[in-house]
Short mmCIF file of C-alpha atoms in Angstrom, two decimals:
data_model
loop_
_atom_site.label_atom_id
_atom_site.label_comp_id
_atom_site.label_asym_id
_atom_site.label_seq_id
_atom_site.Cartn_x
_atom_site.Cartn_y
_atom_site.Cartn_z
CA MET B 1174 -210.72 7.43 -118.01
CA GLU B 1175 -207.41 6.76 -118.06
CA ASN B 1176 -206.37 7.52 -114.26
CA GLU B 1177 -204.19 6.13 -111.71
CA ASN B 1178 -206.35 6.36 -108.96
CA PRO B 1179 -207.32 3.65 -106.41
CA VAL B 1180 -209.98 1.26 -107.49
CA LEU B 1181 -213.16 1.65 -105.46
CA ILE B 1182 -215.59 -0.58 -106.68
CA GLU B 1183 -215.18 -3.42 -109.06
CA LEU B 1184 -217.92 -5.37 -110.57
CA LYS B 1185 -216.49 -8.75 -112.64
CA ASP B 1186 -219.40 -10.58 -114.46
CA VAL B 1187 -222.00 -9.74 -112.09
CA SER B 1188 -225.49 -11.31 -112.78
CA MET B 1189 -228.47 -11.16 -111.30
CA MET B 1190 -231.61 -13.91 -111.47
CA PHE B 1191 -234.68 -13.12 -109.95
CA ARG B 1192 -236.94 -16.19 -109.38
CA LEU B 1193 -240.46 -15.35 -109.06
CA PRO B 1194 -242.95 -17.89 -108.26
CA THR B 1195 -246.04 -17.13 -110.87
CA GLN B 1196 -248.27 -17.47 -108.00
CA LYS B 1197 -246.82 -15.98 -105.02
CA VAL B 1198 -247.04 -18.84 -101.98
CA ASP B 1199 -246.26 -17.28 -98.69
CA ASN B 1200 -247.98 -19.94 -96.37
CA ILE B 1201 -247.01 -23.35 -95.32
CA LYS B 1202 -250.29 -24.81 -96.64
CA GLU B 1203 -249.96 -23.60 -99.77
CA PHE B 1204 -246.75 -24.21 -100.24
CA PHE B 1205 -246.74 -28.23 -99.39
CA ILE B 1206 -249.74 -28.80 -101.59
CA LYS B 1207 -248.19 -27.17 -104.33
CA ALA B 1208 -244.99 -29.10 -103.55
CA VAL B 1209 -246.35 -32.46 -103.29
CA THR B 1210 -248.60 -31.34 -106.35
CA ARG B 1211 -245.52 -30.31 -108.54
CA LYS B 1212 -247.57 -26.87 -109.23
CA LEU B 1213 -244.61 -24.50 -107.51
CA LYS B 1214 -243.83 -22.68 -110.85
CA TYR B 1215 -241.40 -20.30 -111.25
CA ARG B 1216 -240.38 -17.26 -113.79
CA GLU B 1217 -236.79 -16.87 -114.39
CA PHE B 1218 -235.95 -13.45 -114.89
CA LEU B 1219 -232.33 -12.26 -115.67
CA ALA B 1220 -232.15 -8.45 -114.20
CA LEU B 1221 -228.72 -7.75 -114.64
CA ASP B 1222 -226.39 -9.86 -117.14
CA ASN B 1223 -222.47 -10.10 -117.24
CA ILE B 1224 -222.14 -6.77 -115.58
CA ASN B 1225 -218.27 -5.49 -115.79
CA LEU B 1226 -217.00 -2.34 -114.12
CA THR B 1227 -214.69 -0.75 -112.64
CA VAL B 1228 -215.34 2.98 -110.83
CA ARG B 1229 -211.80 4.67 -109.49
CA LYS B 1230 -211.66 7.34 -106.49
CA GLY B 1231 -213.37 10.41 -107.69
CA GLU B 1232 -215.29 9.36 -110.60
CA SER B 1233 -218.88 10.56 -111.62
CA LEU B 1234 -220.60 8.02 -112.75
CA GLY B 1235 -224.21 8.31 -114.19
CA LEU B 1236 -226.65 5.50 -114.59
CA ILE B 1237 -229.80 5.53 -117.32
CA GLY B 1238 -231.92 3.42 -118.91
CA ARG B 1239 -235.58 2.50 -119.50
CA ASN B 1240 -237.81 1.18 -116.60
CA GLY B 1241 -236.71 -2.17 -115.71
CA ALA B 1242 -233.36 -2.10 -117.28
CA GLY B 1243 -231.67 -3.02 -113.87
CA LYS B 1244 -230.53 0.38 -112.40
CA SER B 1245 -231.87 -0.16 -109.43
CA THR B 1246 -230.53 -3.80 -108.96
CA LEU B 1247 -227.00 -2.72 -109.95
CA LEU B 1248 -226.91 -0.10 -107.38
CA LYS B 1249 -228.36 -2.41 -104.68
CA ILE B 1250 -225.42 -5.02 -105.33
CA ILE B 1251 -223.01 -2.24 -105.68
CA ALA B 1252 -224.61 -0.92 -102.16
CA GLY B 1253 -224.65 -4.85 -100.95
CA ILE B 1254 -228.00 -5.16 -100.02
CA LEU B 1255 -228.71 -7.62 -102.83
CA THR B 1256 -225.84 -10.41 -103.40
CA PRO B 1257 -225.55 -11.20 -107.25
CA THR B 1258 -226.21 -14.61 -108.17
CA LYS B 1259 -223.10 -14.65 -110.21
CA GLY B 1260 -219.81 -13.23 -110.35
CA LYS B 1261 -217.47 -11.06 -107.92
CA VAL B 1262 -218.43 -7.35 -106.42
CA SER B 1263 -215.42 -5.64 -104.55
CA VAL B 1264 -215.79 -2.69 -102.66
CA ASN B 1265 -213.44 -0.62 -101.29
CA GLY B 1266 -214.32 2.26 -99.00
CA SER B 1267 -217.58 3.49 -97.15
CA ILE B 1268 -220.59 3.71 -98.99
CA ALA B 1269 -223.85 6.41 -98.16
CA PRO B 1270 -226.89 4.94 -100.20
CA LEU B 1271 -230.00 6.88 -101.13
CA ILE B 1272 -232.06 4.37 -102.76
CA ASN B 1273 -235.79 4.91 -103.01
CA LEU B 1274 -235.96 8.13 -101.14
CA GLY B 1275 -233.71 8.20 -98.13
CA ALA B 1276 -231.39 5.73 -96.46
CA GLY B 1277 -232.86 2.87 -94.29
CA PHE B 1278 -235.22 4.60 -92.18
CA ASP B 1279 -237.46 3.21 -89.75
CA HIS B 1280 -240.82 4.91 -89.97
CA GLU B 1281 -242.41 4.39 -86.55
CA ALA B 1282 -239.05 6.68 -85.41
CA THR B 1283 -238.80 9.97 -84.97
CA ALA B 1284 -236.68 11.73 -87.69
CA GLN B 1285 -234.17 12.89 -84.70
CA GLU B 1286 -233.91 8.98 -84.11
CA ASN B 1287 -233.68 8.25 -87.70
CA VAL B 1288 -230.74 10.32 -87.98
CA TYR B 1289 -228.99 8.62 -85.54
CA LEU B 1290 -230.12 5.18 -86.83
CA ASN B 1291 -228.69 6.52 -89.95
CA GLY B 1292 -225.51 7.34 -88.57
CA ALA B 1293 -224.98 3.97 -86.49
CA ILE B 1294 -225.84 1.97 -89.85
CA LEU B 1295 -223.09 3.83 -91.84
CA GLY B 1296 -220.49 3.19 -88.79
CA PHE B 1297 -221.05 6.38 -86.65
CA SER B 1298 -221.37 6.65 -82.85
CA ARG B 1299 -224.06 8.53 -81.00
CA LYS B 1300 -221.43 11.00 -80.00
CA GLU B 1301 -219.82 11.45 -83.67
CA MET B 1302 -223.24 12.06 -84.89
CA GLU B 1303 -224.00 14.82 -82.13
CA LYS B 1304 -221.42 17.17 -83.65
CA LYS B 1305 -223.06 16.20 -87.16
CA TYR B 1306 -226.63 16.65 -85.74
CA ASN B 1307 -227.19 20.36 -86.25
CA ARG B 1308 -225.54 20.46 -89.68
CA ILE B 1309 -228.17 17.96 -90.80
CA VAL B 1310 -231.10 19.42 -89.67
CA ASP B 1311 -230.23 22.89 -91.21
CA PHE B 1312 -229.51 21.40 -94.92
CA SER B 1313 -232.37 19.30 -94.35
CA GLU B 1314 -234.59 22.42 -93.35
CA LEU B 1315 -236.58 20.37 -91.25
CA LYS B 1316 -235.77 21.83 -87.74
CA ASP B 1317 -239.83 22.02 -86.47
CA PHE B 1318 -240.04 18.44 -87.79
CA MET B 1319 -237.23 16.50 -85.84
CA ASN B 1320 -239.56 14.96 -83.38
CA VAL B 1321 -242.45 13.64 -85.18
CA PRO B 1322 -242.46 9.92 -86.86
CA ILE B 1323 -241.41 9.87 -90.26
CA LYS B 1324 -244.26 7.71 -91.21
CA ASN B 1325 -246.08 11.45 -91.35
CA PHE B 1326 -243.28 12.64 -93.61
CA SER B 1327 -244.11 13.64 -96.61
CA SER B 1328 -241.88 12.04 -100.13
CA GLY B 1329 -239.89 15.91 -100.43
CA MET B 1330 -239.55 15.84 -96.43
CA LEU B 1331 -237.85 12.02 -96.62
CA ALA B 1332 -235.58 13.05 -99.42
CA ARG B 1333 -234.43 16.13 -98.07
CA LEU B 1334 -233.48 14.24 -94.80
CA GLY B 1335 -231.83 11.32 -96.33
CA PHE B 1336 -229.75 13.65 -98.60
CA ALA B 1337 -228.79 15.71 -95.80
CA ILE B 1338 -227.69 12.74 -93.75
CA ALA B 1339 -225.72 11.00 -96.64
CA VAL B 1340 -223.58 14.37 -97.53
CA ASP B 1341 -222.62 15.16 -93.74
CA VAL B 1342 -221.26 11.60 -92.67
CA GLU B 1343 -218.71 11.85 -95.81
CA PRO B 1344 -218.72 8.46 -97.41
CA ASP B 1345 -216.16 7.28 -100.05
CA ILE B 1346 -219.03 6.51 -102.29
CA LEU B 1347 -222.42 7.98 -102.54
CA LEU B 1348 -225.26 6.07 -104.32
CA VAL B 1349 -228.19 8.10 -105.43
CA ASP B 1350 -231.58 6.83 -106.86
CA GLU B 1351 -233.75 9.46 -108.14
CA VAL B 1352 -233.71 11.41 -104.60
CA LEU B 1353 -233.16 14.59 -106.09
CA ALA B 1354 -236.12 14.31 -108.28
CA VAL B 1355 -239.05 14.78 -105.32
CA GLY B 1356 -237.36 18.00 -103.85
CA ASP B 1357 -238.49 21.41 -104.74
CA ALA B 1358 -236.01 23.64 -107.22
CA PRO B 1359 -234.21 25.25 -104.49
CA PHE B 1360 -233.53 22.35 -102.84
CA ARG B 1361 -232.46 20.47 -106.08
CA LYS B 1362 -230.17 23.69 -106.27
CA LYS B 1363 -228.60 23.06 -102.84
CA CYS B 1364 -228.22 19.14 -103.76
CA HIS B 1365 -226.26 20.07 -106.88
CA GLU B 1366 -224.09 22.40 -105.23
CA ARG B 1367 -223.52 19.85 -102.38
CA ILE B 1368 -222.86 17.65 -104.77
CA ASP B 1369 -220.26 19.64 -106.90
CA GLU B 1370 -218.74 20.47 -104.00
CA MET B 1371 -218.11 16.68 -102.74
CA ARG B 1372 -216.74 15.81 -106.25
CA ASN B 1373 -214.09 18.60 -105.94
CA LYS B 1374 -212.76 17.14 -102.44
CA GLY B 1375 -213.03 13.77 -104.49
CA THR B 1376 -215.73 11.81 -103.16
CA THR B 1377 -217.14 9.26 -106.12
CA TYR B 1378 -220.40 8.83 -106.96
CA ILE B 1379 -222.88 7.17 -108.97
CA PHE B 1380 -226.07 8.83 -109.76
CA VAL B 1381 -229.46 7.19 -111.14
CA SER B 1382 -231.46 9.44 -112.89
CA HIS B 1383 -234.08 10.08 -115.25
CA SER B 1384 -233.38 13.48 -115.96
CA LEU B 1385 -230.57 13.48 -118.48
CA ASP B 1386 -230.16 17.11 -117.98
CA GLN B 1387 -229.08 16.63 -114.14
CA VAL B 1388 -226.57 13.41 -115.52
CA LYS B 1389 -224.85 15.90 -118.19
CA ARG B 1390 -224.18 18.54 -115.55
CA LEU B 1391 -223.49 16.03 -112.59
CA CYS B 1392 -221.67 12.88 -114.32
CA THR B 1393 -218.11 13.25 -116.44
CA HIS B 1394 -219.37 9.46 -117.63
CA THR B 1395 -222.33 7.78 -118.07
CA ILE B 1396 -223.77 4.26 -118.31
CA TRP B 1397 -226.52 3.03 -120.36
CA LEU B 1398 -228.29 0.13 -118.81
CA LYS B 1399 -229.99 -1.96 -121.64
CA ASN B 1400 -232.29 -5.17 -120.29
CA GLY B 1401 -229.54 -5.66 -117.70
CA SER B 1402 -226.37 -5.48 -119.77
CA ILE B 1403 -224.29 -2.28 -120.40
CA PHE B 1404 -225.51 -1.08 -123.69
CA MET B 1405 -223.32 1.69 -123.86
CA TYR B 1406 -220.61 3.63 -122.20
CA GLY B 1407 -218.51 6.65 -122.42
CA PRO B 1408 -218.95 10.54 -121.70
CA SER B 1409 -222.28 11.39 -120.37
CA LYS B 1410 -222.63 13.95 -123.49
CA GLU B 1411 -222.55 11.45 -126.04
CA VAL B 1412 -224.67 8.57 -123.90
CA CYS B 1413 -227.15 10.78 -123.08
CA ALA B 1414 -227.67 12.03 -126.51
CA ALA B 1415 -227.50 8.75 -127.85
CA TYR B 1416 -229.99 7.37 -125.48
CA GLU B 1417 -232.32 10.58 -126.34
CA GLU B 1418 -232.50 9.61 -129.69
CA ASP B 1419 -233.39 5.76 -128.74
CA CYS B 1420 -236.40 6.63 -126.66
CA LYS B 1421 -237.39 8.87 -129.71
CA LYS B 1422 -237.05 6.25 -132.10
CA ASN B 1423 -238.94 3.31 -129.68
CA PRO B 1424 -241.25 4.81 -127.03
CA ASN B 1425 -242.30 1.19 -126.25
CA ILE B 1426 -239.88 -0.89 -124.12
CA GLU B 1427 -238.44 -4.15 -125.73
CA HIS B 1428 -238.81 -6.88 -124.13
CA ASP B 1429 -238.18 -9.40 -126.54
CA ASP B 1430 -234.94 -10.08 -124.60
CA PHE B 1431 -236.51 -11.85 -121.95
CA SER B 1432 -239.69 -13.40 -123.19
CA GLY B 1433 -238.06 -16.50 -123.97
CA ALA B 1434 -237.49 -17.04 -119.95
CA PHE B 1435 -241.61 -17.38 -119.36
CA MET T 283 -200.53 -13.83 -94.97
CA VAL T 284 -200.41 -12.81 -91.54
CA ALA T 285 -201.01 -9.46 -92.85
CA LYS T 286 -204.17 -10.53 -94.39
CA LEU T 287 -205.23 -12.88 -90.81
CA VAL T 288 -204.83 -9.08 -89.15
CA ALA T 289 -206.84 -7.00 -91.90
CA LYS T 290 -209.52 -9.85 -91.67
CA THR T 291 -209.74 -9.82 -87.52
CA LYS T 292 -209.46 -6.01 -87.44
CA GLY T 293 -212.50 -6.12 -90.11
CA ILE T 294 -214.56 -8.30 -88.01
CA GLY T 295 -213.80 -5.95 -85.25
CA GLU T 296 -215.02 -2.99 -86.43
CA GLN T 297 -218.04 -4.95 -87.78
CA ILE T 298 -218.76 -5.86 -84.08
CA ARG T 299 -218.11 -2.72 -83.00
CA LYS T 300 -220.57 -1.17 -85.42
CA ASP T 301 -223.31 -3.57 -85.02
CA SER T 302 -223.22 -3.07 -81.10
CA ILE T 303 -223.89 0.61 -81.57
CA ILE T 304 -226.81 0.15 -83.68
CA LEU T 305 -228.11 -2.87 -81.36
CA GLY T 306 -227.89 -0.09 -78.56
CA MET T 307 -229.82 2.31 -80.14
CA MET T 308 -232.58 0.10 -81.80
CA VAL T 309 -232.99 -1.55 -78.19
CA LYS T 310 -233.17 2.26 -76.89
CA LYS T 311 -236.01 3.39 -79.47
CA ASN T 312 -237.87 0.16 -78.56
CA ILE T 313 -237.86 0.93 -75.09
CA LYS T 314 -238.84 4.67 -75.51
CA ARG T 315 -241.30 3.56 -78.15
CA LEU T 316 -243.31 0.78 -75.33
CA TYR T 317 -243.92 3.51 -72.91
CA ARG T 318 -244.57 6.65 -75.20
CA ASN T 319 -247.81 8.69 -74.80
CA SER T 320 -248.69 7.03 -71.47
CA TRP T 321 -249.13 8.91 -68.24
CA LEU T 322 -246.80 6.90 -65.65
CA GLY T 323 -243.95 5.87 -68.16
CA VAL T 324 -241.46 3.41 -67.05
CA ILE T 325 -243.12 2.72 -63.89
CA TRP T 326 -245.56 0.73 -66.03
CA THR T 327 -242.72 -1.76 -66.76
CA VAL T 328 -242.63 -2.86 -62.97
CA LEU T 329 -246.29 -2.11 -62.65
CA ASN T 330 -247.31 -4.70 -65.23
CA PRO T 331 -245.85 -7.62 -63.85
CA LEU T 332 -247.22 -6.87 -60.83
CA LEU T 333 -251.09 -6.46 -61.77
CA ASN T 334 -250.46 -9.27 -63.92
CA MET T 335 -249.20 -11.47 -61.07
CA LEU T 336 -252.31 -10.28 -58.65
CA VAL T 337 -254.63 -11.03 -61.06
CA MET T 338 -253.57 -14.35 -61.09
CA VAL T 339 -253.27 -15.08 -57.75
CA PHE T 340 -256.36 -13.66 -57.28
CA VAL T 341 -257.47 -16.72 -59.74
CA PHE T 342 -255.81 -19.04 -59.10
CA SER T 343 -254.84 -18.99 -55.42
CA SER T 344 -258.03 -21.08 -54.25
CA PHE T 345 -256.75 -24.25 -56.45
CA PHE T 346 -253.32 -24.03 -54.81
CA ASN T 347 -252.21 -25.04 -51.32
CA ARG T 348 -249.09 -23.62 -51.08
CA ALA T 349 -250.95 -20.14 -50.80
CA VAL T 350 -248.62 -17.98 -48.82
CA ASP T 351 -245.75 -17.90 -51.49
CA PHE T 352 -247.89 -18.09 -54.10
CA PRO T 353 -247.33 -14.54 -55.18
CA THR T 354 -243.79 -15.49 -55.85
CA TYR T 355 -243.96 -18.82 -57.21
CA VAL T 356 -246.68 -17.05 -60.17
CA LEU T 357 -244.00 -14.17 -60.39
CA SER T 358 -241.55 -15.80 -60.97
CA GLY T 359 -242.52 -18.43 -63.35
CA TYR T 360 -244.78 -15.58 -65.09
CA MET T 361 -241.78 -13.39 -65.74
CA THR T 362 -239.53 -16.09 -67.13
CA PHE T 363 -242.24 -17.45 -69.57
CA ASN T 364 -242.59 -13.87 -70.34
CA PHE T 365 -239.39 -12.81 -71.12
CA MET T 366 -239.24 -16.08 -73.77
CA ARG T 367 -242.84 -15.19 -75.31
CA GLY T 368 -242.00 -11.65 -75.57
CA SER T 369 -238.92 -12.01 -77.18
CA THR T 370 -239.74 -14.73 -79.58
CA SER T 371 -242.78 -13.26 -80.92
CA GLN T 372 -241.76 -9.93 -81.27
CA ALA T 373 -238.87 -10.83 -83.17
CA LEU T 374 -240.73 -13.08 -85.47
CA THR T 375 -242.40 -10.00 -87.75
CA SER T 376 -238.75 -8.42 -86.88
CA ILE T 377 -237.17 -8.95 -90.28
CA VAL T 378 -240.62 -8.41 -92.40
CA ASN T 379 -241.01 -4.70 -90.37
CA ASN T 380 -238.04 -3.82 -90.76
CA ARG T 381 -237.94 -4.08 -94.56
CA GLY T 382 -237.69 -0.25 -95.16
CA ILE T 383 -234.30 -0.69 -93.87
CA ILE T 384 -233.31 -3.84 -94.92
CA ASN T 385 -234.13 -2.77 -98.49
CA LYS T 386 -232.11 0.23 -98.42
CA VAL T 387 -228.59 -0.21 -96.75
CA LYS T 388 -226.48 -2.91 -96.04
CA ILE T 389 -227.25 -3.77 -92.51
CA SER T 390 -226.66 -7.36 -90.41
CA THR T 391 -230.24 -8.63 -90.78
CA HIS T 392 -229.91 -10.31 -86.67
CA LEU T 393 -229.60 -7.04 -85.26
CA PHE T 394 -233.23 -7.22 -85.85
CA PRO T 395 -234.61 -10.10 -83.79
CA MET T 396 -231.47 -9.59 -81.24
CA ALA T 397 -233.04 -6.28 -80.74
CA ASP T 398 -236.78 -7.70 -79.78
CA VAL T 399 -234.52 -10.50 -77.50
CA PHE T 400 -232.46 -7.30 -75.55
CA THR T 401 -235.58 -4.88 -74.92
CA ASN T 402 -237.41 -8.25 -73.62
CA LEU T 403 -234.40 -8.41 -71.35
CA VAL T 404 -234.80 -5.13 -70.30
CA SER T 405 -238.60 -5.29 -69.26
CA TYR T 406 -237.26 -8.65 -67.69
CA GLY T 407 -234.87 -6.31 -65.68
CA PHE T 408 -237.61 -4.56 -64.35
CA SER T 409 -239.97 -7.24 -63.48
CA PHE T 410 -236.85 -8.71 -61.52
CA ILE T 411 -237.35 -5.41 -59.33
CA ALA T 412 -241.01 -6.05 -59.09
CA LEU T 413 -239.89 -10.16 -57.79
CA LEU T 414 -237.84 -8.80 -55.21
CA LEU T 415 -240.68 -6.34 -54.17
CA VAL T 416 -243.10 -9.18 -54.07
CA ILE T 417 -240.93 -11.32 -51.90
CA LEU T 418 -239.99 -8.51 -49.25
CA VAL T 419 -243.40 -7.92 -49.28
CA SER T 420 -244.66 -11.39 -48.28
CA LYS T 421 -241.69 -11.08 -45.44
CA ARG T 422 -239.50 -13.94 -47.51
CA PRO T 423 -235.85 -13.89 -47.28
CA ILE T 424 -233.91 -13.12 -50.65
CA PHE T 425 -231.44 -15.77 -50.85
CA LEU T 426 -227.58 -15.93 -51.78
CA THR T 427 -228.22 -17.76 -54.81
CA THR T 428 -229.72 -15.04 -56.07
CA LEU T 429 -226.45 -13.59 -57.21
CA PHE T 430 -226.20 -17.06 -59.64
CA VAL T 431 -229.26 -15.45 -61.96
CA PRO T 432 -227.11 -13.83 -64.04
CA VAL T 433 -225.41 -16.82 -64.81
CA TYR T 434 -228.52 -18.84 -65.62
CA LEU T 435 -229.72 -15.71 -67.52
CA ILE T 436 -227.28 -16.42 -69.89
CA SER T 437 -229.07 -19.84 -70.90
CA LEU T 438 -232.10 -18.64 -71.25
CA ILE T 439 -231.20 -15.71 -73.39
CA MET T 440 -229.46 -18.45 -75.97
CA PHE T 441 -232.61 -20.72 -76.04
CA SER T 442 -234.85 -17.15 -76.68
CA LEU T 443 -232.65 -16.07 -79.02
CA GLY T 444 -232.18 -19.01 -80.98
CA LEU T 445 -235.94 -19.75 -81.13
CA ALA T 446 -235.98 -15.64 -82.08
CA LEU T 447 -233.53 -16.03 -85.15
CA LEU T 448 -235.27 -18.97 -86.34
CA LEU T 449 -238.87 -17.74 -86.16
CA SER T 450 -237.97 -14.35 -87.85
CA ALA T 451 -236.25 -16.33 -90.64
CA LEU T 452 -239.12 -18.35 -91.21
CA TYR T 453 -241.84 -15.55 -91.17
CA VAL T 454 -240.16 -13.95 -94.34
CA TYR T 455 -241.18 -17.31 -96.53
CA PHE T 456 -244.10 -17.94 -94.42
CA ARG T 457 -246.86 -15.34 -93.35
CA ASP T 458 -249.05 -18.06 -91.30
CA ILE T 459 -246.91 -19.04 -88.59
CA LYS T 460 -247.56 -15.83 -87.00
CA HIS T 461 -251.03 -17.13 -86.28
CA LEU T 462 -249.83 -20.50 -85.61
CA TYR T 463 -247.28 -19.42 -83.00
CA ASP T 464 -249.55 -17.04 -81.28
CA VAL T 465 -252.02 -20.44 -80.52
CA PHE T 466 -249.05 -22.29 -79.87
CA CYS T 467 -247.66 -19.99 -77.03
CA THR T 468 -250.85 -20.11 -75.55
CA LEU T 469 -250.73 -23.95 -75.25
CA TRP T 470 -247.35 -23.70 -74.20
CA MET T 471 -248.20 -21.26 -71.39
CA TYR T 472 -250.69 -23.41 -69.70
CA SER T 473 -248.45 -26.26 -70.19
CA THR T 474 -245.67 -25.12 -68.03
CA PRO T 475 -246.10 -24.94 -64.75
CA LEU T 476 -246.56 -21.08 -64.14
CA PHE T 477 -249.30 -21.39 -61.85
CA TRP T 478 -250.06 -24.91 -61.33
CA ALA T 479 -247.19 -27.23 -59.45
CA VAL T 480 -246.39 -30.07 -60.67
CA GLU T 481 -246.69 -32.02 -57.12
CA ASN T 482 -250.38 -31.83 -57.84
CA MET T 483 -250.63 -33.36 -61.04
CA ARG T 484 -251.04 -37.51 -62.09
CA PRO T 485 -247.78 -38.97 -62.83
CA ILE T 486 -248.42 -39.15 -66.52
CA VAL T 487 -248.36 -35.15 -66.78
CA GLN T 488 -245.77 -35.23 -64.43
CA SER T 489 -243.23 -37.19 -66.77
CA PHE T 490 -244.87 -35.10 -69.92
CA VAL T 491 -243.93 -31.99 -68.21
CA GLN T 492 -240.27 -33.00 -68.81
CA PHE T 493 -240.34 -32.58 -72.55
CA ASN T 494 -241.40 -28.83 -72.02
CA PRO T 495 -238.02 -26.51 -72.21
CA MET T 496 -239.52 -23.94 -70.16
CA TYR T 497 -240.15 -26.28 -67.63
CA TRP T 498 -236.25 -26.63 -66.83
CA TYR T 499 -236.03 -22.79 -67.25
CA VAL T 500 -238.83 -21.90 -64.53
CA THR T 501 -237.88 -24.35 -61.98
CA VAL T 502 -234.18 -23.38 -61.88
CA PHE T 503 -235.16 -19.81 -61.79
CA ARG T 504 -237.49 -20.80 -59.02
CA SER T 505 -234.94 -22.57 -57.03
CA LEU T 506 -232.37 -20.15 -57.01
CA MET T 507 -235.09 -16.93 -56.03
CA GLN T 508 -237.88 -18.89 -53.93
CA ASP T 509 -235.87 -21.95 -52.36
CA GLY T 510 -232.58 -20.62 -52.02
CA VAL T 511 -230.82 -23.90 -53.58
CA MET T 512 -228.30 -24.60 -55.99
CA PRO T 513 -230.32 -26.35 -58.80
CA ASP T 514 -229.01 -29.78 -59.40
CA ALA T 515 -225.87 -30.24 -61.93
CA PHE T 516 -228.57 -31.89 -64.56
CA SER T 517 -230.64 -29.21 -64.85
CA VAL T 518 -228.10 -26.20 -65.92
CA LEU T 519 -226.32 -28.64 -67.88
CA LEU T 520 -230.03 -29.05 -69.87
CA CYS T 521 -230.61 -25.38 -69.59
CA PHE T 522 -227.40 -24.66 -71.10
CA GLY T 523 -227.51 -27.41 -73.71
CA MET T 524 -231.20 -26.64 -74.91
CA GLY T 525 -229.99 -22.80 -75.16
CA ALA T 526 -226.99 -23.99 -77.40
CA ALA T 527 -228.87 -26.35 -79.42
CA MET T 528 -231.71 -23.76 -80.16
CA MET T 529 -228.68 -21.06 -81.27
CA ILE T 530 -227.42 -23.64 -83.37
CA ILE T 531 -230.60 -24.49 -85.22
CA GLY T 532 -231.96 -20.88 -85.16
CA GLY T 533 -228.40 -19.46 -86.76
CA ALA T 534 -228.08 -22.12 -89.09
CA VAL T 535 -231.61 -21.46 -90.56
CA PHE T 536 -231.46 -17.54 -90.46
CA ARG T 537 -227.71 -18.14 -92.09
CA PHE T 538 -229.36 -20.10 -95.09
CA GLY T 539 -232.34 -17.86 -95.21
CA GLN T 540 -230.70 -14.60 -94.87
CA LYS T 541 -229.33 -14.48 -98.45
CA LYS T 542 -232.77 -13.74 -100.07
CA PHE T 543 -234.72 -11.83 -97.37
CA VAL T 544 -234.35 -8.77 -99.65
CA LEU T 545 -236.19 -10.89 -102.52
CA TYR T 546 -239.32 -11.73 -99.86
CA ILE T 547 -240.10 -8.97 -97.47
#
């Protein structure tokens, strides 16, 4: 952990509170009726609780935890999609997020249009993307489908396209959320090789997965999130072993920590 | 201190460069999609306003006494209103419809309503060609005041963009405004002198119509295109004033609502 590389991501006392209405009010009439009769009730849910995290250049970090532990929320905060209710986030460098299968996709548009749109979102002009385009198509192995609107794509195809774009734009930071889970075995192998290659080049990545083998193989350090806090942090092997042990002991998710908030 | 300021300006410049690339791409994609799978393709952009104008001339010309330049009158009003209506009602759903992108990457969300306004601006450009055709065919002159249309357009874009931002942000929280706005637009269209003339109306209607922003935008456009007269300073100031006011209101509401879009879409 003691390395002197520049800090790319720093989170200070970051908390994320979701205010969920107990009944979904999404029209004006109901909103006013409920506001007047004071029936607008919210349930507060602390998804992340005081997270402190420093990630330096070249680090590979795994993120594990049960469903609802706050992994995706944390990733979205780092990516800048969500603004935390409390705390400070600073990120130095370009980020390519791969959250819920693929980057930001317009489902009505064709795969080709989406490649360029994604490139633009990550800061690349059309010209710059034209140079990358063929490599992206080759890597994703979707040559025959580039003119198809991606609403017709399977989840595996979406993951392929998203991953191919994200690795080709060579970001400083790569955020990967379960993308590799849907690909077939040969593609997964290709992705692993690519990630290794990127790590050797000094790319930083954060990797969310439920596959502990993947985490152990790809990440030097791992964070175990439990009920919105960092429960354990350390070398991947140790953290994964402890997590595995815990999952065996308590197969049901403990919800006692936030049941008081209802 | 200075270095920090320079870095900040550089950052903003970089962001604007990035955003304009995205915006250009979205507009292009929107236009392509509009005419995908259609046989005549882009020709529809000119044909569509022409055909609509013909229908209205056919239906309404009997109520009208200035029969000769009625086509120009109708088309100039119709295209102005349609630009505003098209951009705002498409922008209304833009944030919600692009949840797939907003949920997964960091992006300036105001680009989505902006893209809809600029897409409609392109259609407006084609309607403008149709208007010039109609003027030529009806053997009326094209005045030098036409050159001022781009300046006038800035005020109309400001008004539409402001309203587009306002509606797109509100729609995230209140889904029924889509239906309300649809109905409202129909009412708004008939309250705007598109195929009727203010002079032919009762005094009460004449004074009432002045509270309709679109009345001013339509009238200024007609005086440039149809009468060849520079509009009076009051009308011009009013157009820009309403545009600026709409931008401020829409921008403020959008900024306020923006932080929590991800949680509601």
